[in-house]
Amino acid sequence: MFKKILIPVILSAAMLLGGCSDISVNVNINRDGGRKKLMAVKDDLKWWQETIAYEIYVKSFKDSDGDGCGDINGIISELDHLKNLGVGAIWLTPCYVSPQADNGYDIADYYDIDPAYGTMEDMDRLIEEADKRGIRIVMDLVFNHTSDQNEWFKESALSKDNEKSDWYIWADPKEDGSAPNNWRSIFGGSAWEYNEERGQYYLHTFLPEQPDLNWENPKVREALIDVANFWVKKGVGGFRMDAITYIKKPADLSDGKPDAADGMVGIHSMTANTEGILDYLDEFKSAVQDDTDIFTVGEANGVSAKDLPNWVGKNGVFDMVFEFGFVNIDLPDESNWCETREWTLPEFKAVFSASEKMTSDPKINGWYPMFLENHDQPRSINHFLPEGADRVAGGKALATLLLTMRGTPFIMEGEELGFVNVAWPDIDDYNDISTKNHYKFAIGEGYSEEEAMAGVHRFARDSARTPMQWDGSENAGFTSGKPWLPVSDDYETVNVKAESSDPDSVLSWYHELVNLRSSHREFIDGDYEEILHEDEQIFAYLRENADAKAVVLINMSTEKAAYDPSITENAKQILCTGEGSDAGELAPLEAVIYEELK
Ligand code: NOJ
């Protein structure tokens, strides 16, 4: 009860104290009117289209038992932080039993929780406690592969004629005994691993410890459907489908054209989004999702805007897909972190706009999962803003983009505090196996130690995985033990406690935006239209429904930016990150929102 009263008070206070305070008051005044109006507009949205999703990297969120590793009870203890952020869905990275070769993305038992994270009873309690706060739990289904410690794989590896012998992708060596083809795994090295017992190789898109399942086998598909239904029965709100575009392999396993000095070809170009994949996913959808209110979001590397009609919406296999067109805008070749490319803001904007346009086409009626970060990516302030961008101003600018685009925003833990990349001096300081392999690849390709480490500092996945920072105490309040990965050095100022009481913090800005979304319906159900497309500094767009038209202007550069003030002529400024913006001009990294009621 106490909490229920406290939340709006905190939000309103933050709004009153923050920049543009008089403007923020307008937001408050409009709130009730906004609620009434929203009844009149599209009210057929599903719960997951109206909410905000939050990704928890379970290992790094909150440790309850002092072993240095985040756990389920830790998550339960911090649910109110998420409720205050307007979160209605929590995507948990995999917390099933796993040897942790890839931090849980190598699953040994889909039906149990890894002891490092807790027990199934803890998970049941998390689902229940989250539910009390109006939050649903979203499980990460890793179905392209399992762990090599999964009983399915152990049995499959025993012989060529046991019951599960074709549950994985086995192939004979080439005549000279080498791997069946020259495919390079996503984490580097051959995508094939030899198994003595069978005298054959098995395929692994990722690590050798992550053998790929054979989706051609109906029994495999059935077993995976059973796993998903087990979790549906537990009451989860949805699934994030890991690496799902790789599940269907081509019939032809011959060599591909080499793309690097190692004579290999990246497996991505050979197996992503292969003909026939949609049949399997259709089957999965009807066996798992029919008659439920859960949602699915696919990790869809290899799917671009033009493919979306088959992947989302009326005839799509998922409710949403994460596409990566903008993520790799600075990285022409994912396996080589040393070669980056210059990109322009119009290019960046075009990727979002193409997907928004495609998903919102009434013939498709799809939905977009808006994200700028996840546990595989650098922090967005470093990734998408110019070098040297102010952390707080930059965090607010990107938050504005994240929470006002059309679609369900996915916040990555720490993003709401304005986390930035870590840059540890030595490759041995890093935990992530893919980072270590990228480093090795760079050295192998002839790059210097300095160049290889620069790539690591730019792209290492560990930057998104450092422990969550709760307060300024030792280990940022994450654990009473030794954290599994070092806490970032900035924890004394960048933490939930400090930012909650600072009206100018990134976190307070998130709260303002969350409030804005609930009081201004156009940010949820409004159409999206990009404007000022050719502008090299400003990301600008309209969000419009039957009652209101909002103009969002975000200066993504560290210089002042001018625009034609007639765009906002009849509108009222309702929110801005700075002191209040003059029409026609934005300060560096300033974001401002105008609204015109109809
Ligand atoms: C994508 C996940 O997001 C990543 O963390 C993981 O390493 C690979 N898939 C393999 O499961």
Coordinates of C-alpha atoms and ligand atoms in Angstrom, one line a residue:
M1 CA 0.0 0.0 0.0
F2 CA 2.8 2.4 1.1
K3 CA 4.6 1.7 -2.2
K4 CA 1.6 2.4 -4.3
I5 CA 1.2 5.9 -2.9
L6 CA 4.9 6.6 -3.0
I7 CA 5.5 5.9 -6.7
P8 CA 3.5 8.7 -8.2
V9 CA 4.9 11.1 -5.6
I10 CA 8.4 10.2 -6.5
L11 CA 7.7 10.7 -10.2
S12 CA 5.9 14.0 -9.8
A13 CA 8.7 15.3 -7.6
A14 CA 11.3 14.3 -10.1
M15 CA 9.4 16.1 -12.8
L16 CA 8.9 19.3 -10.8
L17 CA 12.6 19.4 -9.8
G18 CA 14.0 18.5 -13.2
G19 CA 14.8 20.8 -16.2
C20 CA 11.8 22.5 -17.8
S21 CA 9.9 22.2 -14.6
D22 CA 7.0 24.4 -15.7
I23 CA 6.7 22.3 -18.8
S24 CA 6.6 19.1 -16.8
V25 CA 3.7 20.4 -14.8
N26 CA 1.8 20.5 -18.1
V27 CA 2.4 16.8 -18.4
N28 CA 0.9 16.2 -15.1
I29 CA -2.1 18.4 -15.8
N30 CA -2.8 16.6 -19.0
R31 CA -2.5 13.2 -17.5
D32 CA -6.2 12.6 -16.6
G33 CA -7.4 14.1 -19.9
G34 CA -4.9 11.8 -21.6
R35 CA -6.3 8.7 -19.9
K36 CA -9.9 9.6 -20.8
K37 CA -8.9 10.2 -24.4
L38 CA -7.1 6.9 -24.8
M39 CA -10.4 5.0 -24.4
A40 CA -11.5 6.6 -27.6
V41 CA -8.5 5.5 -29.6
K42 CA -7.2 2.1 -30.5
D43 CA -8.0 0.0 -27.5
D44 CA -7.2 -3.3 -29.1
L45 CA -3.6 -3.3 -28.2
K46 CA -2.3 -6.3 -26.3
W47 CA -0.8 -6.0 -22.9
W48 CA 2.8 -6.4 -24.2
Q49 CA 2.3 -3.6 -26.7
E50 CA 1.4 -1.2 -24.0
T51 CA 4.1 -2.0 -21.6
I52 CA 7.9 -1.5 -21.1
A53 CA 10.1 -4.6 -21.1
Y54 CA 13.4 -4.8 -19.2
E55 CA 16.2 -7.3 -19.7
I56 CA 17.8 -8.8 -16.6
Y57 CA 21.2 -10.4 -17.1
V58 CA 20.6 -12.7 -14.2
K59 CA 24.2 -13.3 -13.2
S60 CA 24.7 -9.5 -12.8
F61 CA 21.5 -8.1 -11.4
K62 CA 21.5 -8.8 -7.6
D63 CA 23.2 -11.4 -5.5
S64 CA 21.2 -12.5 -2.4
D65 CA 23.5 -15.1 -0.9
G66 CA 27.0 -13.6 -1.2
D67 CA 28.5 -15.9 -3.7
G68 CA 29.2 -13.1 -6.1
C69 CA 26.7 -14.2 -8.7
G70 CA 23.2 -12.7 -9.2
D71 CA 20.3 -14.9 -8.4
I72 CA 16.5 -15.2 -8.5
N73 CA 16.0 -14.1 -4.9
G74 CA 18.1 -11.1 -5.6
I75 CA 15.7 -10.2 -8.5
I76 CA 12.7 -10.6 -6.2
S77 CA 14.2 -8.1 -3.7
E78 CA 14.5 -5.4 -6.4
L79 CA 11.2 -5.8 -8.2
D80 CA 10.0 -2.4 -7.0
H81 CA 12.8 -0.7 -8.9
L82 CA 11.3 -2.2 -12.0
K83 CA 7.8 -1.4 -11.1
N84 CA 8.7 2.2 -10.6
L85 CA 10.2 2.2 -14.1
G86 CA 6.8 1.2 -15.5
V87 CA 8.1 -2.3 -16.5
G88 CA 5.5 -4.9 -17.3
A89 CA 7.7 -7.6 -18.7
I90 CA 11.1 -8.9 -17.5
W91 CA 13.2 -10.8 -20.0
L92 CA 15.4 -13.1 -17.9
T93 CA 18.6 -14.3 -19.6
P94 CA 18.8 -18.2 -19.3
C95 CA 18.9 -19.4 -15.7
Y96 CA 18.3 -23.1 -16.4
V97 CA 20.9 -25.7 -15.4
S98 CA 24.0 -25.0 -17.4
P99 CA 27.8 -25.5 -17.2
Q100 CA 28.0 -21.8 -18.1
A101 CA 30.4 -22.1 -21.1
D102 CA 28.4 -19.2 -22.6
N103 CA 26.9 -17.9 -19.3
G104 CA 23.8 -19.9 -19.5
Y105 CA 23.2 -20.0 -23.3
D106 CA 24.4 -23.6 -23.1
I107 CA 21.4 -25.4 -21.4
A108 CA 21.9 -28.8 -19.8
D109 CA 18.3 -29.1 -18.5
Y110 CA 15.4 -26.9 -19.7
Y111 CA 13.3 -28.1 -16.8
D112 CA 15.3 -27.0 -13.9
I113 CA 17.1 -23.9 -12.5
D114 CA 20.8 -23.7 -12.1
P115 CA 21.7 -24.0 -8.4
A116 CA 23.9 -20.8 -8.7
Y117 CA 20.6 -18.9 -9.4
G118 CA 18.3 -20.7 -7.0
T119 CA 15.6 -23.4 -7.2
M120 CA 12.4 -23.9 -9.1
E121 CA 10.5 -22.8 -6.0
D122 CA 12.4 -19.5 -6.2
M123 CA 11.4 -19.2 -9.8
D124 CA 7.7 -19.9 -8.9
R125 CA 7.9 -17.2 -6.3
L126 CA 9.5 -14.8 -8.7
I127 CA 6.6 -15.3 -11.2
E128 CA 4.1 -14.8 -8.3
E129 CA 5.9 -11.7 -6.8
A130 CA 6.3 -10.1 -10.2
D131 CA 2.6 -10.8 -11.0
K132 CA 1.6 -9.0 -7.8
R133 CA 3.3 -5.9 -9.3
G134 CA 1.7 -6.4 -12.7
I135 CA 4.9 -7.7 -14.2
R136 CA 5.2 -10.9 -16.3
I137 CA 8.4 -13.0 -16.6
V138 CA 9.7 -13.7 -20.1
M139 CA 11.9 -16.7 -20.5
D140 CA 14.8 -17.0 -22.9
L141 CA 14.4 -20.1 -25.0
V142 CA 17.7 -21.3 -26.4
F143 CA 16.5 -23.8 -29.0
N144 CA 19.1 -23.6 -31.8
H145 CA 21.5 -25.6 -29.6
T146 CA 21.9 -27.1 -26.1
S147 CA 24.9 -27.7 -23.9
D148 CA 27.1 -30.6 -24.7
Q149 CA 26.3 -31.7 -21.1
N150 CA 22.5 -32.0 -21.9
E151 CA 21.4 -35.6 -21.6
W152 CA 20.0 -35.4 -25.2
F153 CA 23.4 -34.7 -26.6
K154 CA 25.2 -37.2 -24.3
E155 CA 22.9 -39.9 -25.7
S156 CA 23.2 -38.7 -29.3
A157 CA 27.0 -38.8 -29.1
L158 CA 27.0 -42.4 -27.9
S159 CA 26.5 -44.1 -31.3
K160 CA 25.1 -43.7 -34.8
D161 CA 22.0 -45.8 -34.0
N162 CA 20.6 -44.8 -30.7
E163 CA 17.2 -43.2 -30.2
K164 CA 18.6 -39.7 -30.2
S165 CA 21.4 -40.3 -32.7
D166 CA 19.9 -37.7 -35.1
W167 CA 18.9 -35.1 -32.6
Y168 CA 22.0 -33.1 -33.5
I169 CA 23.7 -32.4 -36.8
W170 CA 26.3 -35.1 -37.4
A171 CA 28.5 -35.4 -40.5
D172 CA 31.4 -37.6 -41.7
P173 CA 34.8 -36.1 -42.0
K174 CA 36.2 -35.1 -45.5
E175 CA 38.4 -37.8 -47.0
D176 CA 41.5 -36.3 -45.3
G177 CA 39.8 -36.5 -41.9
S178 CA 39.2 -32.7 -41.7
A179 CA 35.9 -31.0 -40.9
P180 CA 32.9 -31.6 -43.3
N181 CA 33.1 -28.0 -44.6
N182 CA 34.9 -24.6 -44.1
W183 CA 32.2 -22.9 -42.0
R184 CA 33.5 -20.6 -39.2
S185 CA 31.4 -20.6 -36.0
I186 CA 30.1 -17.2 -34.8
F187 CA 32.5 -17.3 -31.9
G188 CA 35.5 -18.1 -34.1
G189 CA 37.2 -21.3 -35.3
S190 CA 35.6 -24.2 -37.2
A191 CA 31.9 -24.7 -36.7
W192 CA 32.5 -28.5 -36.5
E193 CA 33.9 -30.5 -33.6
Y194 CA 35.1 -34.1 -33.9
N195 CA 33.6 -36.7 -31.6
E196 CA 35.7 -39.9 -31.1
E197 CA 32.9 -42.2 -30.1
R198 CA 30.9 -41.6 -33.3
G199 CA 33.9 -41.0 -35.5
Q200 CA 32.0 -38.0 -36.8
Y201 CA 31.8 -34.2 -36.5
Y202 CA 28.9 -32.3 -35.0
L203 CA 27.9 -28.8 -36.0
H204 CA 28.0 -25.8 -33.6
T205 CA 27.0 -22.4 -34.7
F206 CA 28.5 -21.0 -31.5
L207 CA 30.9 -22.8 -29.1
P208 CA 31.9 -26.5 -29.4
E209 CA 30.1 -26.8 -26.0
Q210 CA 26.9 -25.6 -27.8
P211 CA 26.0 -28.4 -30.3
D212 CA 23.2 -27.4 -32.8
L213 CA 19.9 -29.3 -32.5
N214 CA 18.5 -31.0 -35.7
W215 CA 15.2 -29.3 -36.3
E216 CA 14.6 -31.6 -39.3
N217 CA 13.7 -34.3 -36.8
P218 CA 10.0 -34.0 -35.7
K219 CA 10.9 -35.6 -32.3
V220 CA 13.3 -32.7 -31.6
R221 CA 10.6 -30.1 -32.5
E222 CA 8.1 -32.0 -30.3
A223 CA 10.6 -32.0 -27.3
L224 CA 11.1 -28.3 -27.7
I225 CA 7.4 -27.6 -27.9
D226 CA 7.0 -29.5 -24.6
V227 CA 9.7 -27.4 -23.0
A228 CA 7.9 -24.2 -24.0
N229 CA 4.5 -25.5 -22.8
F230 CA 6.0 -26.4 -19.5
W231 CA 6.9 -22.7 -19.0
V232 CA 3.6 -21.5 -20.3
K233 CA 1.9 -23.6 -17.7
K234 CA 4.1 -22.0 -15.0
G235 CA 2.5 -18.6 -16.0
V236 CA 5.3 -16.9 -17.8
G237 CA 4.3 -13.9 -20.0
G238 CA 6.4 -14.8 -23.1
F239 CA 9.5 -16.0 -24.7
R240 CA 12.6 -14.4 -26.2
M241 CA 13.8 -16.9 -28.8
D242 CA 17.5 -17.1 -28.9
A243 CA 19.4 -17.3 -32.3
I244 CA 16.2 -18.5 -33.8
T245 CA 17.2 -17.6 -37.4
Y246 CA 19.8 -20.3 -37.4
I247 CA 17.7 -23.4 -36.7
K248 CA 17.2 -24.5 -40.3
K249 CA 20.4 -25.7 -42.1
P250 CA 20.6 -25.9 -45.9
A251 CA 20.6 -29.5 -47.3
D252 CA 23.9 -28.7 -49.1
L253 CA 26.8 -28.8 -46.6
S254 CA 29.6 -28.1 -49.0
D255 CA 32.3 -25.4 -48.6
G256 CA 31.4 -21.7 -48.9
K257 CA 33.5 -19.0 -50.4
P258 CA 36.2 -18.0 -47.9
D259 CA 35.7 -14.5 -46.4
A260 CA 39.0 -14.1 -44.5
A261 CA 42.7 -15.2 -44.4
D262 CA 41.7 -18.3 -42.4
G263 CA 40.1 -19.8 -45.5
M264 CA 36.7 -20.1 -43.8
V265 CA 33.3 -18.5 -44.3
G266 CA 31.2 -17.2 -41.4
I267 CA 28.4 -19.7 -40.7
H268 CA 25.9 -16.8 -40.5
S269 CA 26.0 -16.3 -44.3
M270 CA 25.4 -20.0 -44.9
T271 CA 22.6 -20.7 -42.4
A272 CA 20.7 -17.6 -41.3
N273 CA 17.1 -17.4 -42.4
T274 CA 17.2 -20.4 -44.7
E275 CA 14.3 -21.4 -46.9
G276 CA 11.8 -23.6 -45.0
I277 CA 12.5 -22.1 -41.6
L278 CA 9.0 -20.5 -41.4
D279 CA 7.3 -23.9 -41.5
Y280 CA 9.0 -24.9 -38.3
L281 CA 8.2 -21.7 -36.6
D282 CA 4.6 -21.8 -37.7
E283 CA 4.3 -25.2 -36.2
F284 CA 5.8 -23.9 -32.9
K285 CA 3.5 -21.0 -32.8
S286 CA 0.3 -22.9 -33.1
A287 CA 1.5 -25.6 -30.6
V288 CA 2.6 -23.1 -28.0
Q289 CA 0.9 -19.8 -28.4
D290 CA -2.7 -20.5 -29.5
D291 CA -5.2 -19.7 -26.8
T292 CA -2.7 -17.9 -24.6
D293 CA -1.9 -14.2 -24.0
I294 CA 1.9 -14.7 -24.1
F295 CA 4.1 -12.9 -26.6
T296 CA 7.2 -14.1 -28.5
V297 CA 10.2 -12.0 -29.6
G298 CA 12.7 -13.6 -31.9
E299 CA 16.4 -12.8 -32.0
A300 CA 16.4 -12.4 -35.7
N301 CA 19.9 -11.9 -37.1
G302 CA 19.6 -12.1 -40.8
V303 CA 16.0 -10.8 -41.0
S304 CA 15.6 -7.3 -42.4
A305 CA 12.7 -5.0 -43.0
K306 CA 11.6 -6.6 -46.2
D307 CA 11.3 -10.0 -44.5
L308 CA 9.1 -8.8 -41.7
P309 CA 5.7 -9.7 -43.2
N310 CA 6.6 -13.4 -42.6
W311 CA 8.1 -12.8 -39.2
V312 CA 5.7 -10.6 -37.4
G313 CA 2.0 -9.4 -37.4
K314 CA -1.0 -11.2 -38.8
N315 CA 0.8 -13.8 -40.7
G316 CA 4.1 -13.7 -38.9
V317 CA 5.7 -16.4 -36.8
F318 CA 6.4 -14.1 -33.9
D319 CA 4.9 -11.1 -32.2
M320 CA 8.1 -9.1 -32.5
V321 CA 11.6 -9.6 -33.7
F322 CA 14.8 -8.0 -32.7
E323 CA 16.6 -7.0 -35.9
F324 CA 20.2 -5.9 -35.9
G325 CA 20.5 -3.6 -38.9
F326 CA 21.4 -0.6 -36.8
V327 CA 23.4 -2.5 -34.3
N328 CA 26.2 -3.4 -36.8
I329 CA 26.1 -0.1 -38.5
D330 CA 29.7 0.6 -37.4
L331 CA 30.8 -3.0 -37.9
P332 CA 30.9 -4.3 -41.5
D333 CA 32.1 -7.7 -40.5
E334 CA 30.9 -9.1 -37.2
S335 CA 33.9 -11.4 -36.8
N336 CA 36.4 -8.6 -37.1
W337 CA 36.2 -6.0 -34.3
C338 CA 39.2 -4.1 -35.6
E339 CA 37.6 -2.7 -38.7
T340 CA 34.9 -0.2 -38.1
R341 CA 33.1 2.0 -40.6
E342 CA 32.0 5.6 -40.4
W343 CA 28.2 5.9 -40.5
T344 CA 25.8 8.8 -40.7
L345 CA 22.7 9.6 -38.8
P346 CA 20.4 9.4 -41.8
E347 CA 21.6 5.8 -42.3
F348 CA 20.9 5.0 -38.7
K349 CA 17.4 6.6 -38.8
A350 CA 16.6 4.8 -42.1
V351 CA 17.0 1.4 -40.4
F352 CA 14.4 2.1 -37.7
S353 CA 12.1 3.9 -40.1
A354 CA 12.1 1.0 -42.6
S355 CA 11.1 -1.5 -39.9
E356 CA 8.5 0.8 -38.4
K357 CA 7.0 1.4 -41.8
M358 CA 6.9 -2.2 -42.6
T359 CA 5.5 -3.4 -39.2
S360 CA 2.9 -0.7 -39.0
D361 CA 1.5 -1.4 -42.5
P362 CA -2.2 -2.4 -41.8
K363 CA -1.7 -5.4 -44.1
I364 CA 0.9 -6.6 -41.7
N365 CA -0.3 -5.1 -38.4
G366 CA 3.0 -6.0 -36.7
W367 CA 4.8 -4.5 -33.8
Y368 CA 8.4 -3.4 -33.1
P369 CA 10.6 -4.2 -30.1
M370 CA 12.5 -0.9 -29.6
F371 CA 16.0 -1.5 -28.2
L372 CA 19.4 0.1 -28.2
E373 CA 21.3 -2.3 -26.0
N374 CA 21.3 -5.9 -24.9
H375 CA 23.8 -8.3 -23.2
D376 CA 25.7 -8.8 -26.4
Q377 CA 26.2 -5.2 -27.3
P378 CA 28.3 -2.3 -26.2
R379 CA 26.6 0.4 -24.1
S380 CA 24.6 2.7 -26.4
I381 CA 26.2 5.9 -25.2
N382 CA 29.5 4.6 -26.5
H383 CA 28.0 2.9 -29.5
F384 CA 25.8 5.5 -31.1
L385 CA 26.9 8.9 -29.8
P386 CA 30.1 10.7 -30.8
E387 CA 33.2 10.0 -28.7
G388 CA 33.4 12.2 -25.7
A389 CA 29.6 12.7 -25.5
D390 CA 28.5 13.7 -22.0
R391 CA 27.2 10.6 -20.2
V392 CA 24.2 12.1 -18.6
A393 CA 23.0 14.2 -21.6
G394 CA 23.7 11.3 -23.9
G395 CA 21.9 8.8 -21.7
K396 CA 18.8 11.1 -21.6
A397 CA 18.9 11.7 -25.4
L398 CA 19.0 7.9 -26.1
A399 CA 16.3 7.2 -23.4
T400 CA 14.0 9.7 -25.2
L401 CA 14.5 7.7 -28.4
L402 CA 14.0 4.4 -26.7
L403 CA 10.8 5.4 -24.9
T404 CA 9.0 7.5 -27.5
M405 CA 9.4 5.4 -30.7
R406 CA 6.5 3.2 -31.8
G407 CA 6.9 -0.3 -30.2
T408 CA 7.6 -2.0 -26.9
P409 CA 10.8 -0.5 -25.4
F410 CA 13.3 -3.0 -24.1
I411 CA 15.6 -1.5 -21.4
M412 CA 18.8 -3.3 -20.7
E413 CA 19.7 -3.4 -17.0
G414 CA 21.9 -0.4 -16.2
E415 CA 20.8 1.5 -19.3
E416 CA 18.4 3.4 -17.1
L417 CA 21.4 4.7 -15.1
G418 CA 23.4 5.7 -18.1
F419 CA 26.0 2.9 -17.9
V420 CA 29.0 3.2 -20.2
N421 CA 31.5 0.7 -21.5
V422 CA 34.3 -0.6 -19.3
A423 CA 37.8 -0.7 -20.8
W424 CA 40.0 -3.1 -18.9
P425 CA 43.7 -3.2 -19.8
D426 CA 44.2 -6.9 -20.4
I427 CA 42.3 -9.5 -22.4
D428 CA 42.6 -11.8 -19.3
D429 CA 40.5 -9.3 -17.4
Y430 CA 37.5 -10.2 -19.6
N431 CA 35.2 -13.1 -18.9
D432 CA 33.2 -13.5 -22.2
I433 CA 34.4 -16.3 -24.4
S434 CA 33.4 -14.6 -27.6
T435 CA 35.4 -11.5 -26.6
K436 CA 38.5 -13.7 -26.0
N437 CA 37.9 -15.4 -29.4
H438 CA 37.5 -12.1 -31.2
Y439 CA 40.8 -11.0 -29.7
K440 CA 42.5 -14.2 -30.8
F441 CA 41.1 -13.8 -34.3
A442 CA 42.4 -10.2 -34.5
I443 CA 45.9 -11.3 -33.4
G444 CA 45.7 -14.2 -35.9
E445 CA 44.8 -11.8 -38.7
G446 CA 47.9 -9.7 -38.0
Y447 CA 46.5 -6.8 -35.9
S448 CA 48.7 -5.4 -33.1
E449 CA 47.9 -6.0 -29.4
E450 CA 46.9 -2.4 -29.2
E451 CA 44.5 -2.7 -32.2
A452 CA 43.0 -5.9 -30.9
M453 CA 42.4 -4.4 -27.4
A454 CA 40.8 -1.3 -29.0
G455 CA 38.3 -3.6 -30.7
V456 CA 37.7 -5.3 -27.4
H457 CA 37.1 -1.9 -25.7
R458 CA 34.6 -1.0 -28.4
F459 CA 32.6 -4.2 -28.7
A460 CA 33.2 -6.5 -25.7
R461 CA 30.0 -8.0 -24.4
D462 CA 31.3 -7.7 -20.8
S463 CA 30.5 -4.0 -20.9
A464 CA 26.8 -4.8 -20.8
R465 CA 27.3 -7.5 -18.2
T466 CA 29.1 -5.8 -15.3
P467 CA 27.1 -5.9 -12.1
M468 CA 24.1 -3.7 -11.6
Q469 CA 24.9 -0.7 -9.4
W470 CA 22.4 -0.3 -6.5
D471 CA 24.3 2.1 -4.2
G472 CA 27.7 3.6 -3.4
S473 CA 28.8 0.9 -1.0
E474 CA 31.4 -1.7 -1.7
N475 CA 30.6 -3.7 -4.9
A476 CA 27.8 -1.2 -5.5
G477 CA 25.4 -3.1 -3.3
F478 CA 25.4 -5.9 -5.8
T479 CA 26.9 -8.6 -3.6
S480 CA 28.5 -9.0 -0.1
G481 CA 31.0 -11.4 -1.7
K482 CA 33.4 -11.0 -4.7
P483 CA 31.5 -10.2 -7.8
W484 CA 31.9 -12.7 -10.7
L485 CA 32.8 -9.7 -12.9
P486 CA 34.2 -6.5 -11.6
V487 CA 31.8 -3.6 -10.9
S488 CA 32.4 -0.6 -13.1
D489 CA 34.6 2.1 -11.5
D490 CA 31.9 4.8 -11.7
Y491 CA 29.6 3.0 -9.1
E492 CA 29.9 5.6 -6.4
T493 CA 28.0 8.1 -8.4
V494 CA 26.2 6.0 -11.0
N495 CA 23.8 3.9 -9.0
V496 CA 20.1 3.5 -8.3
K497 CA 20.2 5.2 -4.9
A498 CA 22.2 8.2 -5.9
E499 CA 20.3 8.7 -9.2
S500 CA 16.9 8.3 -7.5
S501 CA 17.5 11.3 -5.4
D502 CA 19.0 13.4 -8.2
P503 CA 16.4 15.1 -10.3
D504 CA 18.9 15.7 -13.1
S505 CA 20.0 12.1 -13.3
V506 CA 19.5 9.7 -16.2
L507 CA 17.2 7.6 -14.0
S508 CA 15.0 10.5 -13.1
W509 CA 14.7 11.2 -16.9
Y510 CA 13.5 7.7 -17.4
H511 CA 10.9 8.2 -14.8
E512 CA 9.7 11.4 -16.6
L513 CA 9.5 9.5 -19.9
V514 CA 7.6 6.6 -18.2
N515 CA 5.1 9.1 -16.8
L516 CA 4.8 10.8 -20.2
R517 CA 4.0 7.4 -21.9
S518 CA 1.2 6.8 -19.4
S519 CA -0.3 10.2 -19.7
H520 CA 0.2 10.8 -23.5
R521 CA -1.3 7.9 -25.3
E522 CA 0.1 8.8 -28.7
F523 CA 3.5 7.5 -27.6
I524 CA 1.9 4.0 -27.3
D525 CA -0.7 3.8 -30.0
G526 CA 0.2 6.7 -32.3
D527 CA 1.5 6.4 -35.8
Y528 CA 5.2 7.0 -36.4
E529 CA 6.5 9.2 -39.1
E530 CA 10.1 10.3 -39.5
I531 CA 10.8 13.9 -40.4
L532 CA 14.0 15.8 -41.2
H533 CA 15.4 12.6 -42.6
E534 CA 18.5 14.2 -44.2
D535 CA 19.5 16.0 -41.0
E536 CA 22.9 14.7 -39.9
Q537 CA 22.4 15.7 -36.3
I538 CA 18.7 15.4 -35.4
F539 CA 16.6 12.3 -35.1
A540 CA 13.1 13.7 -35.4
Y541 CA 9.7 12.1 -35.8
L542 CA 6.0 12.5 -35.2
R543 CA 3.8 10.3 -33.0
E544 CA 0.2 10.9 -33.8
N545 CA -3.1 9.5 -32.9
A546 CA -6.7 10.7 -33.2
D547 CA -6.3 13.2 -30.3
A548 CA -2.8 14.5 -30.4
K549 CA 0.3 14.9 -32.5
A550 CA 3.7 14.9 -30.8
V551 CA 7.0 16.0 -32.3
V552 CA 10.1 14.4 -30.9
L553 CA 13.4 16.1 -31.7
I554 CA 16.7 14.5 -30.5
N555 CA 20.1 16.1 -31.1
M556 CA 22.3 13.0 -31.4
S557 CA 25.4 15.2 -31.9
T558 CA 27.7 17.0 -29.5
E559 CA 27.2 20.3 -31.4
K560 CA 24.3 22.7 -31.4
A561 CA 21.7 21.9 -34.1
A562 CA 19.3 24.1 -35.9
Y563 CA 16.0 23.1 -37.5
D564 CA 13.1 24.8 -39.2
P565 CA 10.9 26.1 -36.2
S566 CA 7.7 25.9 -38.3
I567 CA 7.7 22.2 -37.5
T568 CA 6.5 22.9 -34.0
E569 CA 4.7 26.2 -34.6
N570 CA 1.3 25.2 -33.2
A571 CA 2.6 22.9 -30.6
K572 CA 3.4 23.2 -27.0
Q573 CA 6.7 22.1 -25.5
I574 CA 5.9 19.3 -23.0
L575 CA 9.3 17.9 -22.1
C576 CA 12.9 18.7 -22.6
T577 CA 16.2 17.4 -21.3
G578 CA 17.7 20.9 -20.9
E579 CA 16.5 24.2 -19.4
G580 CA 13.7 24.6 -22.0
S581 CA 14.5 24.7 -25.7
D582 CA 14.2 27.7 -28.0
A583 CA 12.2 26.8 -31.1
G584 CA 14.5 26.1 -34.0
E585 CA 17.6 25.2 -32.0
L586 CA 18.8 22.3 -29.9
A587 CA 21.7 22.3 -27.5
P588 CA 24.2 19.4 -27.9
L589 CA 22.5 16.1 -27.1
E590 CA 19.3 17.9 -26.2
A591 CA 16.0 16.1 -26.6
V592 CA 12.7 18.0 -26.7
I593 CA 9.1 17.0 -27.2
Y594 CA 6.2 19.1 -28.4
E595 CA 2.6 18.3 -28.5
E596 CA -0.4 19.6 -30.4
L597 CA -3.8 18.5 -29.1
K598 CA -6.5 18.1 -31.8
Ligands
NOJ1 C1 22.6 -15.0 -28.7 C2 22.7 -14.6 -27.2 O1 22.1 -13.4 -27.0 C3 24.2 -14.7 -26.9 O2 24.5 -14.1 -25.6 C4 24.6 -16.1 -27.0 O3 26.0 -16.2 -26.8 C5 24.3 -16.7 -28.3 N1 23.0 -16.3 -28.8 C6 24.3 -18.2 -28.3 O4 23.2 -18.7 -27.6

